[in-house]
Amino acid sequence: MCGIIGYTGKQEAGPILLDGLQRLEYRGYDSAGLAVCRGGSAHASPQVVKKAGRVEVLSRLVKEAHLRGSCGIGHTRWATHGRVSDNNAHPHVSSDGAIVLAHNGVIENFLQLRQSLEKLGYTFQSETDTEVLANLIALHYARLKEGNGTHNVLEEAVRQSLAEVEGTYGIAVLSVDDPETIIGARKGSPLVLGVGNGEKMLASDVTAFAGRMQSVVYLDDGQIVRMDRDNFSISTLSNESVAPVLSKITWRSEDAELGDFPHYMLKEIFDQPASLENAMRGRFSQDGSTAQFGGLNMGPRELRQVDRILFLGCGTAWHACLIAKHMIEKYARIPVDVDYASEFRYRNSPLEKNTLVFTVSQSGETLDTLEAQREAKRKGYRVLSILNVVGSTMARENDGGIYQHSGPEIGVASTKAFTAQVLVATMIALYFGRMRDMSFADGREMVDAVRELPGLVKQVLAGAANIEKIARKYAAMNDFLFLGRLEMFPVALEGALKLKEISYIHAEGYPAAEMKHGPIALICGKCPTVVIAMKGEMLKKCLSSIQEVKARKGPVIVITNCPGDIPAGLADETIVLPPSHECVQPILATIPLQLLSYYIAVARGCDVDKPRNLAKSVTVE
Ligand code: M6R
């Protein structure tokens, strides 16, 4: 939710900030802006350019503005307080012109603060909580300067202001008096410091500066960073100095590039043979009968004590949790509960003693999941995670976990992160299964099946043209149903979510048998039903559901790995999957659903990578 960026160094800041904003745009794209100070020219007004709309629009304005300066901050917005407008775009400048601020988060007590500041003569141009914080910092800054403070006045003004603030923030602050210094601070919104050769950057995540900075420092909540081109220092809100931990950046900048693909979503769908390979690499035992994980921080003896597992996540990650339940219950025979992280954190649900908690999140920053993780930890449970972003807040606060190694996922609609989450969950099922009742031979069979997965995914992707044709035929429909049984039910939910997110078509996922308990009322010639009908005990049940849809003149799109078992003429369209072990079928069945929603969205002229109202990483409640 909102991306912030800062640069201080020897180069022109404008183009570097714009490049960073483009890479952060997936975090929010209601408006964008940047402010640049000319290094060495103290008291020069910062040059601010901001505009409602995409970074592309901002780029044109920045070119026309001929900005000059080697220090600056930028912002791409996902609106919370205040509508989408030029005035509400960041950065915000305090009414005395002294302070410039970009902010990600929500200042909850902004109204009270605004009223107090108005009484002191500060004025406001926007409806945002951020402008309140800019003025509050300006107030403390002016008072500190009056008291003849010279040393780190801006940092101290930020510290004093944040002590008055309730809510969440990741901020980047400039002052006109010290135009080569940026102050950053975080609480509840991610912020990373990039350390380069004679230059520093600050950003909401490393994708913004991967390739430019050599090292990164992941800031913790309650920390303030002061940086100029040569130095940086980190301290806490209570002004204790913090020794920085420098890490290498593992993502390459080209991982976040589009290449020849028209959209990130399509690129990421086609990345899946490689991203799945990455998720399994090095994670099989030498004898090929089980999985192994380096970062669980729990020994086999402890893991064998686990009586119950609770999976927590949001959105697509929650769907991965539901599949994890099926896999772990089926292969390891451990009972699994799944909860929306946002519900778990408030429900105070009783957990059994030997419950192991897993949080699942691509970004590792989703606030609901992070708070659920914190709540489970407060209650004394061991919390492991399945995460993509290395160094994310969840990664730093959990007790251990498994990285999915999907690389940067830029498309707002999650694709390759989801299939990697499901794969990791399947490997957890194998791991726990082998600790319990699963035989060596069954373990070997499952490992072989998982190893074949990237090749099978390639086969499904080879059928993209057929799926595109089907998508075009149904792109004008306004409602879709997605049906599946058992582990294909969460796959159906994921198919419906993808379609909703990027094409704005109303879509619902159901366990196929539930259709007759209500959703069947929707069925008509204009409401296609996508049925995932796989070989096995549920096939006949799925065929009955298809008959019920056909009897009501509903078009049917079947996704199946046994086309020969589907009576001729029953399905209007058939998407065929290659034969495979049951344990990888949820992943294989997901790929055509991703492609279907992608091509439908394209046919409807939707902005696939930046769907309306959404943001990639939801760091507000
Ligand atoms: O980063 P996370 O995995 O925690 O994100 C959770 C959801 O916000 C996310 O999966 C969302 O539902 C996606 N837009 C789905 O495509």
Coordinates of C-alpha atoms in Angstrom, one line a residue, residues 133-527:
L133 CA 2.5 14.8 10.0
A134 CA 4.5 17.1 7.7
N135 CA 3.3 20.1 9.7
L136 CA 3.8 18.5 13.0
I137 CA 7.5 17.8 12.1
A138 CA 7.7 21.4 10.9
L139 CA 6.5 22.6 14.3
H140 CA 9.0 20.6 16.2
Y141 CA 11.7 21.5 13.8
A142 CA 11.0 25.2 14.2
R143 CA 11.0 24.9 18.0
L144 CA 14.3 22.9 18.0
K145 CA 15.9 25.5 15.7
E146 CA 14.7 28.3 18.0
G147 CA 16.3 26.6 20.9
N148 CA 19.5 27.0 18.9
G149 CA 19.7 23.3 18.1
T150 CA 21.9 22.5 15.2
H151 CA 22.9 18.9 15.6
N152 CA 20.5 16.4 14.0
V153 CA 17.7 18.8 14.3
L154 CA 15.6 17.2 11.6
E155 CA 16.1 13.7 13.1
E156 CA 15.1 15.0 16.5
A157 CA 12.0 16.8 15.1
V158 CA 10.9 13.5 13.5
R159 CA 11.5 11.6 16.7
Q160 CA 9.5 14.1 18.8
S161 CA 6.7 14.2 16.2
L162 CA 6.4 10.4 16.0
A163 CA 6.0 10.3 19.8
E164 CA 2.7 12.1 19.3
V165 CA 1.4 10.0 16.5
E166 CA -0.9 7.0 16.7
G167 CA -1.1 4.7 13.7
T168 CA 1.3 3.2 11.2
Y169 CA 4.0 4.8 9.1
G170 CA 6.9 4.3 6.8
I171 CA 8.2 7.8 6.1
A172 CA 10.9 9.6 4.1
V173 CA 11.5 13.2 5.2
L174 CA 13.6 16.1 3.7
S175 CA 14.3 19.5 5.1
V176 CA 15.2 22.5 3.0
D177 CA 18.0 23.4 5.4
D178 CA 19.9 20.2 5.0
P179 CA 19.2 19.2 1.4
E180 CA 21.5 16.1 1.2
T181 CA 20.0 14.3 4.2
I182 CA 17.0 12.1 4.3
I183 CA 15.4 10.8 7.5
G184 CA 13.3 7.6 7.4
A185 CA 11.3 5.9 10.1
R186 CA 8.9 3.0 10.3
K187 CA 6.2 1.5 12.4
G188 CA 3.9 -1.0 10.8
S189 CA 4.9 -0.1 7.2
P190 CA 8.0 -1.6 5.6
L191 CA 11.2 0.4 5.0
V192 CA 14.6 -0.7 3.8
L193 CA 17.8 1.2 3.5
G194 CA 20.0 0.6 0.4
V195 CA 23.7 1.1 0.9
G196 CA 25.7 1.8 -2.3
N197 CA 29.0 3.3 -3.3
G198 CA 28.7 7.0 -2.4
E199 CA 24.9 6.9 -2.5
K200 CA 22.1 5.6 -0.3
M201 CA 18.5 4.8 -1.0
L202 CA 15.4 4.3 1.1
A203 CA 12.4 2.3 -0.1
S204 CA 9.4 0.3 0.8
D205 CA 11.0 -2.8 -0.6
V206 CA 14.3 -3.8 -2.3
T207 CA 12.8 -4.2 -5.8
A208 CA 13.0 -0.4 -5.9
F209 CA 16.8 -0.3 -5.9
A210 CA 17.9 -3.9 -6.7
G211 CA 20.8 -3.6 -9.1
R212 CA 21.8 -0.2 -7.9
M213 CA 22.5 -0.7 -4.2
Q214 CA 25.0 -3.4 -3.1
S215 CA 23.6 -4.0 0.4
V216 CA 20.4 -3.5 2.3
V217 CA 19.5 -2.9 6.0
Y218 CA 15.9 -4.0 6.8
L219 CA 14.7 -1.5 9.3
D220 CA 12.6 -2.6 12.3
D221 CA 9.5 -1.0 13.7
G222 CA 10.4 1.9 16.0
Q223 CA 13.6 2.7 14.1
I224 CA 14.8 5.9 12.6
V225 CA 17.5 6.2 9.9
R226 CA 19.5 9.3 9.1
M227 CA 21.3 9.1 5.8
D228 CA 23.4 11.2 3.4
R229 CA 25.5 10.0 0.5
D230 CA 28.4 8.9 2.6
N231 CA 27.0 7.9 6.0
F232 CA 24.0 6.5 7.7
S233 CA 23.0 5.9 11.3
I234 CA 20.1 4.0 12.9
S235 CA 18.5 4.7 16.2
T236 CA 15.3 3.9 18.0
L237 CA 12.4 6.2 18.7
S238 CA 13.8 6.6 22.2
N239 CA 17.2 7.6 20.7
E240 CA 19.2 4.6 21.4
S241 CA 21.7 3.8 18.7
V242 CA 21.2 0.6 16.7
A243 CA 24.1 -1.5 15.2
P244 CA 23.0 -2.0 11.5
V245 CA 22.9 -5.5 10.1
L246 CA 23.8 -5.4 6.4
S247 CA 22.5 -8.1 4.1
K248 CA 23.2 -8.8 0.4
I249 CA 20.3 -8.2 -2.0
T250 CA 19.3 -11.6 -3.4
W251 CA 17.0 -10.4 -6.2
R252 CA 18.5 -9.2 -9.5
S253 CA 17.0 -6.1 -11.1
E254 CA 16.2 -8.1 -14.3
D255 CA 14.0 -10.4 -12.2
A256 CA 11.6 -7.5 -12.0
E257 CA 11.7 -6.6 -15.7
L258 CA 8.9 -7.4 -18.2
G259 CA 11.1 -8.7 -21.0
D260 CA 9.0 -9.5 -24.1
F261 CA 5.8 -10.0 -22.2
P262 CA 3.0 -7.5 -22.5
H263 CA 2.1 -7.8 -18.8
Y264 CA 3.8 -8.9 -15.6
M265 CA 0.9 -11.2 -14.8
L266 CA 1.5 -13.2 -18.1
K267 CA 5.3 -13.2 -17.5
E268 CA 4.7 -14.5 -14.0
I269 CA 2.3 -17.2 -15.2
F270 CA 5.0 -18.3 -17.6
D271 CA 7.7 -18.0 -14.9
Q272 CA 6.1 -20.9 -13.1
P273 CA 8.2 -23.8 -14.3
A274 CA 11.2 -21.9 -13.0
S275 CA 9.6 -20.6 -9.8
L276 CA 8.4 -24.1 -8.9
E277 CA 11.9 -25.5 -9.6
N278 CA 13.3 -22.8 -7.3
A279 CA 10.8 -23.6 -4.5
M280 CA 11.9 -27.3 -4.5
R281 CA 15.6 -26.9 -5.2
G282 CA 17.8 -28.5 -2.5
R283 CA 14.7 -29.6 -0.5
F284 CA 14.7 -33.4 -1.1
S285 CA 16.5 -35.9 1.1
Q286 CA 19.4 -37.7 -0.4
D287 CA 17.4 -41.0 -0.6
G288 CA 14.6 -39.1 -2.4
S289 CA 11.9 -40.2 0.0
T290 CA 11.1 -37.0 1.8
A291 CA 11.5 -33.2 1.9
Q292 CA 13.9 -31.3 4.0
F293 CA 13.8 -27.6 5.1
G294 CA 16.7 -25.6 6.5
G295 CA 14.9 -22.8 8.3
L296 CA 12.3 -24.4 10.5
N297 CA 14.4 -24.0 13.6
M298 CA 12.7 -27.1 15.0
G299 CA 14.1 -30.6 15.2
P300 CA 12.3 -33.8 14.1
R301 CA 11.6 -34.7 17.7
E302 CA 9.8 -31.4 18.3
L303 CA 7.9 -31.6 15.0
R304 CA 6.7 -35.1 15.9
Q305 CA 5.0 -33.6 19.0
V306 CA 2.8 -31.4 16.8
D307 CA -0.9 -32.5 17.2
R308 CA -2.5 -29.8 15.1
I309 CA -1.6 -27.1 12.6
L310 CA -3.2 -23.8 12.1
F311 CA -2.6 -22.0 8.8
L312 CA -3.2 -18.2 8.5
G313 CA -3.2 -16.0 5.5
C314 CA -5.3 -13.5 3.4
G315 CA -6.7 -13.5 -0.1
T316 CA -4.8 -15.8 -2.4
A317 CA -2.5 -16.9 0.4
W318 CA -5.6 -18.0 2.3
H319 CA -6.5 -20.2 -0.6
A320 CA -3.0 -21.8 -0.4
C321 CA -3.7 -22.4 3.3
L322 CA -6.9 -24.3 2.4
I323 CA -5.0 -26.5 0.0
A324 CA -2.3 -27.0 2.7
K325 CA -5.1 -28.4 4.9
H326 CA -6.1 -31.0 2.3
M327 CA -2.5 -32.0 1.6
I328 CA -1.4 -32.3 5.2
E329 CA -4.6 -34.1 6.4
K330 CA -4.4 -36.5 3.5
Y331 CA -0.7 -37.3 3.5
A332 CA 0.4 -36.6 7.1
R333 CA -2.9 -37.3 8.9
I334 CA -2.4 -34.2 11.1
P335 CA -5.6 -32.1 11.7
V336 CA -5.3 -28.7 10.1
D337 CA -7.3 -25.6 10.7
V338 CA -7.3 -22.6 8.4
D339 CA -8.3 -19.1 9.4
Y340 CA -8.4 -15.7 7.7
A341 CA -5.5 -13.9 9.5
S342 CA -7.8 -10.8 9.8
E343 CA -10.4 -12.8 11.7
F344 CA -7.9 -14.8 13.8
R345 CA -6.3 -11.8 15.3
Y346 CA -9.5 -10.6 16.9
R347 CA -11.4 -13.8 17.6
N348 CA -9.3 -15.0 20.6
S349 CA -9.9 -18.6 19.4
P350 CA -8.8 -21.3 21.8
L351 CA -5.9 -23.3 20.4
E352 CA -4.8 -26.7 21.5
K353 CA -1.5 -27.1 23.3
N354 CA 0.6 -28.7 20.7
T355 CA -0.6 -26.5 17.8
L356 CA 2.0 -25.3 15.3
V357 CA 1.0 -22.1 13.5
F358 CA 2.0 -21.3 9.9
T359 CA 1.5 -17.8 8.4
V360 CA 1.5 -17.7 4.6
S361 CA 2.3 -14.5 2.7
Q362 CA 4.0 -13.5 -0.5
S363 CA 5.0 -10.1 0.7
G364 CA 5.6 -10.9 4.4
E365 CA 4.1 -7.5 5.1
T366 CA 0.3 -7.9 4.9
L367 CA -0.8 -6.2 8.1
D368 CA -3.6 -8.6 8.9
T369 CA -1.3 -11.6 8.6
L370 CA 1.5 -9.9 10.5
E371 CA -0.8 -9.0 13.4
A372 CA -2.2 -12.6 13.4
Q373 CA 1.4 -13.9 13.6
R374 CA 2.1 -11.5 16.5
E375 CA -1.0 -12.6 18.3
A376 CA -0.2 -16.3 18.0
K377 CA 3.3 -15.5 19.3
R378 CA 1.9 -13.5 22.2
K379 CA -0.1 -16.5 23.1
G380 CA 3.1 -18.5 23.1
Y381 CA 2.7 -20.6 20.0
R382 CA 5.5 -21.5 17.7
V383 CA 5.0 -19.6 14.4
L384 CA 6.6 -20.7 11.2
S385 CA 5.9 -19.0 7.8
I386 CA 5.8 -19.6 4.1
L387 CA 7.1 -16.4 2.6
N388 CA 8.5 -15.0 -0.6
V389 CA 10.1 -11.7 0.4
V390 CA 13.4 -12.2 2.2
G391 CA 13.9 -9.9 5.2
S392 CA 10.2 -9.0 5.3
T393 CA 8.7 -8.2 8.7
M394 CA 7.1 -11.6 9.1
A395 CA 10.4 -13.2 8.3
R396 CA 12.1 -11.2 10.9
E397 CA 9.5 -11.8 13.6
N398 CA 8.6 -15.5 13.1
D399 CA 10.2 -18.5 14.8
G400 CA 11.4 -20.0 11.5
G401 CA 10.0 -20.8 8.1
I402 CA 10.4 -21.6 4.5
Y403 CA 11.1 -19.2 1.7
Q404 CA 9.4 -20.0 -1.6
H405 CA 12.0 -18.3 -3.7
S406 CA 9.5 -17.2 -6.4
G407 CA 11.5 -14.0 -7.2
P408 CA 9.7 -10.6 -7.3
E409 CA 6.0 -10.9 -8.1
I410 CA 5.0 -7.5 -9.6
G411 CA 1.5 -8.3 -11.0
V412 CA -1.1 -7.3 -8.4
A413 CA -2.9 -10.6 -9.0
S414 CA -0.8 -13.3 -7.4
T415 CA 0.1 -16.2 -9.7
K416 CA 3.6 -17.7 -9.3
A417 CA 3.6 -17.0 -5.5
F418 CA 0.4 -18.9 -5.1
T419 CA 1.6 -22.1 -6.9
A420 CA 4.9 -22.0 -4.9
Q421 CA 3.0 -21.6 -1.7
V422 CA 1.0 -24.7 -2.6
L423 CA 4.1 -26.6 -3.6
V424 CA 5.8 -25.8 -0.3
A425 CA 2.6 -26.8 1.6
T426 CA 2.7 -30.1 -0.4
M427 CA 6.3 -30.7 0.6
I428 CA 5.4 -30.0 4.2
A429 CA 2.7 -32.6 3.9
L430 CA 5.3 -35.0 2.6
Y431 CA 7.8 -34.1 5.3
F432 CA 5.3 -34.6 8.2
G433 CA 3.8 -37.7 6.4
R434 CA 7.2 -39.4 6.3
M435 CA 7.6 -38.6 10.1
R436 CA 4.4 -40.5 10.7
D437 CA 2.7 -43.2 8.6
M438 CA 3.8 -42.6 5.1
S439 CA 5.9 -45.4 3.7
F440 CA 9.3 -45.0 2.1
A441 CA 7.9 -46.1 -1.2
D442 CA 5.0 -43.6 -1.1
G443 CA 7.4 -40.9 -0.1
R444 CA 9.6 -41.7 -3.1
E445 CA 6.6 -41.7 -5.4
M446 CA 5.5 -38.3 -4.1
V447 CA 9.1 -36.8 -4.5
D448 CA 9.2 -38.1 -8.1
A449 CA 5.8 -36.5 -8.8
V450 CA 6.9 -33.2 -7.4
R451 CA 10.1 -33.3 -9.4
E452 CA 8.1 -33.8 -12.6
L453 CA 5.9 -30.7 -11.8
P454 CA 7.9 -28.0 -13.7
G455 CA 7.8 -30.1 -16.9
L456 CA 4.0 -30.7 -16.5
V457 CA 3.4 -27.0 -16.0
K458 CA 5.2 -26.3 -19.3
Q459 CA 2.8 -28.7 -21.0
V460 CA -0.2 -26.8 -19.6
L461 CA 1.3 -23.5 -20.6
A462 CA 1.7 -24.9 -24.1
G463 CA -2.1 -24.9 -24.4
A464 CA -2.3 -21.1 -23.7
A465 CA -3.6 -20.4 -27.2
N466 CA -6.7 -22.7 -26.7
I467 CA -7.4 -21.0 -23.4
E468 CA -7.1 -17.6 -25.0
K469 CA -9.7 -18.6 -27.6
I470 CA -12.1 -19.8 -24.9
A471 CA -11.5 -16.6 -22.9
R472 CA -12.4 -14.4 -25.9
K473 CA -15.7 -16.3 -26.4
Y474 CA -16.8 -15.7 -22.8
A475 CA -15.2 -12.4 -22.1
A476 CA -18.5 -10.4 -22.3
M477 CA -20.2 -12.5 -19.6
N478 CA -21.0 -10.8 -16.3
D479 CA -21.1 -13.7 -13.9
F480 CA -19.0 -16.9 -13.5
L481 CA -19.2 -19.9 -11.2
F482 CA -16.1 -22.0 -10.4
L483 CA -16.7 -25.5 -9.0
G484 CA -14.3 -28.1 -7.6
R485 CA -14.4 -30.9 -5.0
L486 CA -12.0 -31.4 -2.0
E487 CA -8.6 -29.8 -2.8
M488 CA -10.0 -28.5 -6.1
F489 CA -12.5 -26.3 -4.1
P490 CA -9.8 -23.9 -3.0
V491 CA -8.5 -24.0 -6.6
A492 CA -12.0 -22.9 -7.7
L493 CA -11.9 -20.1 -5.1
E494 CA -8.6 -18.9 -6.5
G495 CA -9.9 -19.1 -10.1
A496 CA -12.9 -16.9 -9.0
L497 CA -10.7 -14.4 -7.2
K498 CA -8.3 -14.0 -10.1
L499 CA -11.2 -13.3 -12.5
K500 CA -12.8 -10.8 -10.1
E501 CA -9.6 -9.0 -9.4
I502 CA -8.5 -8.3 -12.9
S503 CA -11.6 -8.4 -15.1
Y504 CA -14.2 -7.1 -12.6
I505 CA -16.5 -9.9 -13.5
H506 CA -18.6 -11.2 -10.6
A507 CA -17.3 -14.7 -9.9
E508 CA -17.8 -17.2 -7.1
G509 CA -16.1 -20.4 -6.1
Y510 CA -18.0 -23.3 -4.5
P511 CA -17.5 -26.9 -3.6
A512 CA -19.4 -28.4 -6.6
A513 CA -22.1 -30.1 -4.5
E514 CA -22.9 -26.8 -2.8
M515 CA -24.1 -25.3 -6.0
K516 CA -27.6 -26.9 -5.7
H517 CA -28.0 -25.2 -2.3
G518 CA -28.3 -21.7 -3.7
P519 CA -25.9 -20.6 -6.4
I520 CA -27.8 -22.7 -8.9
A521 CA -30.2 -19.8 -9.1
L522 CA -27.6 -17.9 -11.0
I523 CA -27.2 -20.4 -13.7
C524 CA -28.4 -19.2 -17.1
G525 CA -27.0 -18.9 -20.6
K526 CA -25.0 -15.9 -19.5
C527 CA -23.4 -17.4 -16.5

